[in-house]
Tab-separated table of C-alpha atoms in Angstrom:
chain	number	residue	atom	x	y	z
W	58	MET	CA	0.191	-0.018	-0.080
W	59	GLU	CA	1.109	3.294	-1.239
W	60	PRO	CA	1.346	6.242	2.213
W	61	ILE	CA	-1.881	8.092	2.558
W	62	ILE	CA	-1.164	11.657	2.153
W	63	LEU	CA	-1.578	13.844	5.284
W	64	ALA	CA	-2.801	17.238	3.950
W	65	SER	CA	-2.450	19.038	7.232
W	66	GLN	CA	0.913	20.319	9.360
W	67	SER	CA	0.070	19.791	12.178
W	68	PRO	CA	1.800	17.889	14.450
W	69	ARG	CA	-1.174	17.014	16.481
W	70	ARG	CA	-2.544	15.428	13.868
W	71	ARG	CA	0.407	13.664	12.843
W	72	GLU	CA	0.882	12.241	16.036
W	73	LEU	CA	-2.929	11.316	16.335
W	74	PHE	CA	-2.818	9.542	12.731
W	75	SER	CA	0.393	7.457	13.541
W	76	LEU	CA	-1.713	5.635	15.839
W	77	TYR	CA	-2.869	3.622	13.018
W	78	ARG	CA	0.305	2.554	12.358
W	79	LEU	CA	-0.022	2.924	8.948
W	80	PRO	CA	2.390	4.680	6.183
W	81	PHE	CA	1.679	8.051	5.458
W	82	GLU	CA	3.110	11.315	4.363
W	83	VAL	CA	2.791	15.028	5.041
W	84	ASP	CA	1.835	17.130	2.293
W	85	PRO	CA	0.004	20.306	3.518
W	86	SER	CA	-2.462	21.771	1.499
W	87	GLY	CA	-2.812	24.989	-0.146
W	88	ALA	CA	-6.476	25.768	-0.658
W	89	ASP	CA	-7.928	28.701	-0.321
W	90	GLU	CA	-9.604	29.325	3.030
W	91	GLU	CA	-11.446	32.181	2.797
W	92	HIS	CA	-15.109	32.735	1.721
W	93	VAL	CA	-16.248	29.758	3.701
W	94	THR	CA	-20.073	30.328	5.080
W	95	GLY	CA	-22.555	28.251	7.142
W	96	SER	CA	-22.637	26.919	10.879
W	97	GLY	CA	-19.088	25.790	12.043
W	98	ALA	CA	-19.728	22.134	11.210
W	99	GLU	CA	-20.170	23.190	7.288
W	100	ARG	CA	-17.636	25.364	7.439
W	101	VAL	CA	-15.022	22.690	8.496
W	102	ARG	CA	-16.428	20.015	6.142
W	103	GLU	CA	-16.280	22.777	3.172
W	104	LEU	CA	-12.595	23.582	4.354
W	105	ALA	CA	-11.347	20.035	5.076
W	106	ARG	CA	-13.085	19.383	1.317
W	107	ARG	CA	-11.081	21.759	-0.308
W	108	LYS	CA	-7.810	20.825	1.235
W	109	ALA	CA	-8.664	17.150	0.084
W	110	VAL	CA	-9.346	18.221	-3.166
W	111	GLU	CA	-6.289	20.859	-3.929
W	112	VAL	CA	-4.089	18.139	-2.472
W	113	ALA	CA	-5.899	14.906	-4.182
W	114	ALA	CA	-5.274	16.916	-7.880
W	115	ARG	CA	-1.414	17.259	-7.698
W	116	ARG	CA	-1.089	13.905	-5.957
W	117	PRO	CA	-3.556	11.800	-8.708
W	118	GLY	CA	-3.864	7.998	-7.804
W	119	ARG	CA	-2.695	8.273	-3.435
W	120	MET	CA	-5.346	8.744	-0.862
W	121	VAL	CA	-5.643	11.938	0.698
W	122	LEU	CA	-6.761	12.770	4.178
W	123	ALA	CA	-7.771	16.576	4.814
W	124	ALA	CA	-9.138	17.868	8.559
W	125	ASP	CA	-10.270	21.571	9.757
W	126	THR	CA	-11.331	22.072	13.283
W	127	LEU	CA	-13.342	25.000	14.385
W	128	VAL	CA	-14.507	26.382	18.028
W	129	CYS	CA	-17.802	27.529	18.147
W	130	VAL	CA	-19.122	29.394	21.289
W	131	LYS	CA	-22.581	31.516	22.168
W	132	ASP	CA	-23.093	32.019	18.279
W	133	LEU	CA	-19.293	33.146	17.560
W	134	ILE	CA	-16.759	30.987	15.193
W	135	LEU	CA	-13.516	31.039	16.327
W	136	GLY	CA	-10.567	30.129	14.265
W	137	LYS	CA	-7.008	30.295	15.407
W	138	PRO	CA	-6.025	33.824	17.341
W	139	LYS	CA	-4.821	36.718	15.225
W	140	ASP	CA	-2.293	37.520	18.181
W	141	GLU	CA	-1.913	37.543	22.441
W	142	THR	CA	-5.001	39.710	22.614
W	143	ASP	CA	-7.383	37.701	20.290
W	144	ALA	CA	-5.896	34.549	22.450
W	145	MET	CA	-7.104	36.620	25.548
W	146	ARG	CA	-10.214	37.256	24.312
W	147	MET	CA	-11.512	33.902	23.111
W	148	LEU	CA	-10.494	32.270	26.242
W	149	SER	CA	-12.788	35.146	28.377
W	150	LEU	CA	-15.495	33.628	26.012
W	151	LEU	CA	-14.607	30.005	26.961
W	152	SER	CA	-14.597	30.512	30.580
W	153	GLY	CA	-16.993	29.000	32.357
W	154	THR	CA	-19.467	27.852	29.462
W	155	TRP	CA	-19.952	25.253	27.446
W	156	HIS	CA	-18.597	25.249	23.897
W	157	GLU	CA	-18.573	23.153	20.304
W	158	VAL	CA	-15.446	21.809	18.637
W	159	HIS	CA	-16.129	20.707	14.978
W	160	THR	CA	-13.716	18.743	13.102
W	161	GLY	CA	-14.412	18.106	9.006
W	162	LEU	CA	-12.615	15.156	7.956
W	163	CYS	CA	-12.514	14.248	3.889
W	164	LEU	CA	-10.676	11.090	2.697
W	165	ILE	CA	-10.522	10.481	-1.059
W	166	ALA	CA	-9.501	6.953	-2.121
W	167	PRO	CA	-7.185	6.729	-5.079
W	168	ASP	CA	-10.284	6.052	-7.217
W	169	GLY	CA	-11.806	9.687	-6.244
W	170	PHE	CA	-14.039	8.299	-3.906
W	171	MET	CA	-14.864	11.228	-1.479
W	172	GLN	CA	-16.078	10.462	2.138
W	173	LEU	CA	-16.920	13.893	3.748
W	174	GLU	CA	-18.160	14.545	7.182
W	175	ALA	CA	-17.818	16.389	10.420
W	176	ASP	CA	-17.279	15.287	14.158
W	177	THR	CA	-18.917	17.773	17.108
W	178	THR	CA	-17.747	17.585	20.878
W	179	ARG	CA	-19.144	19.506	23.344
W	180	VAL	CA	-16.492	20.831	26.048
W	181	ARG	CA	-17.175	23.072	29.353
W	182	PHE	CA	-14.476	25.300	30.446
W	183	LEU	CA	-14.278	25.957	34.369
W	184	PRO	CA	-14.771	29.776	35.134
W	185	LEU	CA	-11.080	31.324	34.208
W	186	ASP	CA	-9.774	34.608	35.757
W	187	GLY	CA	-8.044	36.936	33.689
W	188	ASP	CA	-4.734	36.411	35.398
W	189	LEU	CA	-4.769	32.395	34.785
W	190	ILE	CA	-6.021	33.481	31.395
W	191	ARG	CA	-2.747	36.247	31.001
W	192	ARG	CA	-0.267	33.042	32.237
W	193	TYR	CA	-2.064	30.769	29.921
W	194	VAL	CA	-1.038	32.737	27.146
W	195	SER	CA	2.122	33.951	27.842
W	196	THR	CA	3.358	29.962	27.160
W	197	GLY	CA	2.734	30.661	23.807
W	198	GLU	CA	0.632	27.180	23.175
W	199	PRO	CA	-2.922	28.869	22.406
W	200	MET	CA	-1.077	30.462	19.411
W	201	ASP	CA	-1.992	27.814	16.600
W	202	LYS	CA	-4.899	26.111	18.141
W	203	ALA	CA	-8.648	26.872	16.726
W	204	GLY	CA	-10.085	28.393	19.518
W	205	ALA	CA	-7.058	29.294	21.540
W	206	TYR	CA	-6.499	26.151	23.535
W	207	ALA	CA	-5.023	22.969	23.319
W	208	ILE	CA	-6.981	20.193	25.346
W	209	GLN	CA	-3.999	17.779	25.096
W	210	GLY	CA	-1.894	20.483	26.598
W	211	LEU	CA	-1.869	22.779	29.666
W	212	ALA	CA	-5.895	23.547	28.731
W	213	GLY	CA	-6.381	20.288	29.688
W	214	THR	CA	-6.920	21.712	33.555
W	215	PHE	CA	-9.501	24.458	32.197
W	216	VAL	CA	-12.031	21.053	31.110
W	217	SER	CA	-14.729	20.793	33.665
W	218	ARG	CA	-17.046	17.924	31.148
W	219	ILE	CA	-16.345	16.678	27.373
W	220	GLU	CA	-19.488	15.213	25.508
W	221	GLY	CA	-18.115	13.164	22.582
W	222	SER	CA	-14.666	12.307	20.879
W	223	PRO	CA	-11.748	13.292	22.820
W	224	SER	CA	-9.394	13.224	19.566
W	225	ASN	CA	-12.081	15.387	17.985
W	226	VAL	CA	-11.029	18.400	20.213
W	227	VAL	CA	-7.152	17.550	19.455
W	228	GLY	CA	-8.042	17.912	15.820
W	229	LEU	CA	-8.429	14.571	14.441
W	230	PRO	CA	-11.697	12.507	15.343
W	231	LEU	CA	-10.696	9.185	15.175
W	232	GLY	CA	-13.866	7.007	15.545
W	233	LEU	CA	-14.832	8.444	12.121
W	234	LEU	CA	-11.958	8.745	10.854
W	235	SER	CA	-11.736	4.710	11.424
W	236	GLN	CA	-14.943	4.168	9.786
W	237	PHE	CA	-13.674	5.816	6.822
W	238	LEU	CA	-10.798	4.083	6.565
W	239	GLN	CA	-12.593	0.818	7.198
W	240	ARG	CA	-15.567	1.777	4.020
W	241	ALA	CA	-12.432	2.720	1.842
W	242	GLY	CA	-11.005	-0.995	2.829
W	243	VAL	CA	-7.512	-0.262	4.266
W	244	PRO	CA	-6.255	-2.434	6.628
W	245	PHE	CA	-5.218	-1.630	10.665
W	246	PRO	CA	-3.719	-1.287	12.705
W	247	GLY	CA	-0.762	-1.589	10.316
W	248	PRO	CA	2.514	-3.347	11.235
W	249	ALA	CA	4.663	-2.128	13.877
W	250	ARG	CA	6.763	0.531	12.801
């Protein structure tokens, strides 16, 4: 089996995908991510589709996997923060409340067959005071994360409840991906490396 193309530069997605013990290569997408509308789930589906299609066009005959993650709270869609001030704003919005994490997943098989879905996980944060938010932002951890936090990092200490897939919050819903791979006839886990 030729290596699957992971259309993402996220180290978190690489780490999660490696659990399948399948050969893969990283080839980040250069797809246009502008002018996407709709709900958070609709947006991540469309962004994952765009990323997979762009990479599949460059790598014909290969299996391509793409994903995109957004956080939604109080009818606001939170992507990655622009700067520290934006990260503090996002974390203040998440403080003491429930929010949703949506990850769109797109798998394109070598014959062009596409599977496209989104997974949603609900997360509740503890109340966070301004000083705690500032200290967390100063670590740099929130700066390249949707919603300005990494549940697998220091921000895991902010979570009081979670409903749904924890790996979805990290950026790659493993349960949904397992279904995609089974439908595509990909045997996993692969051999030990």
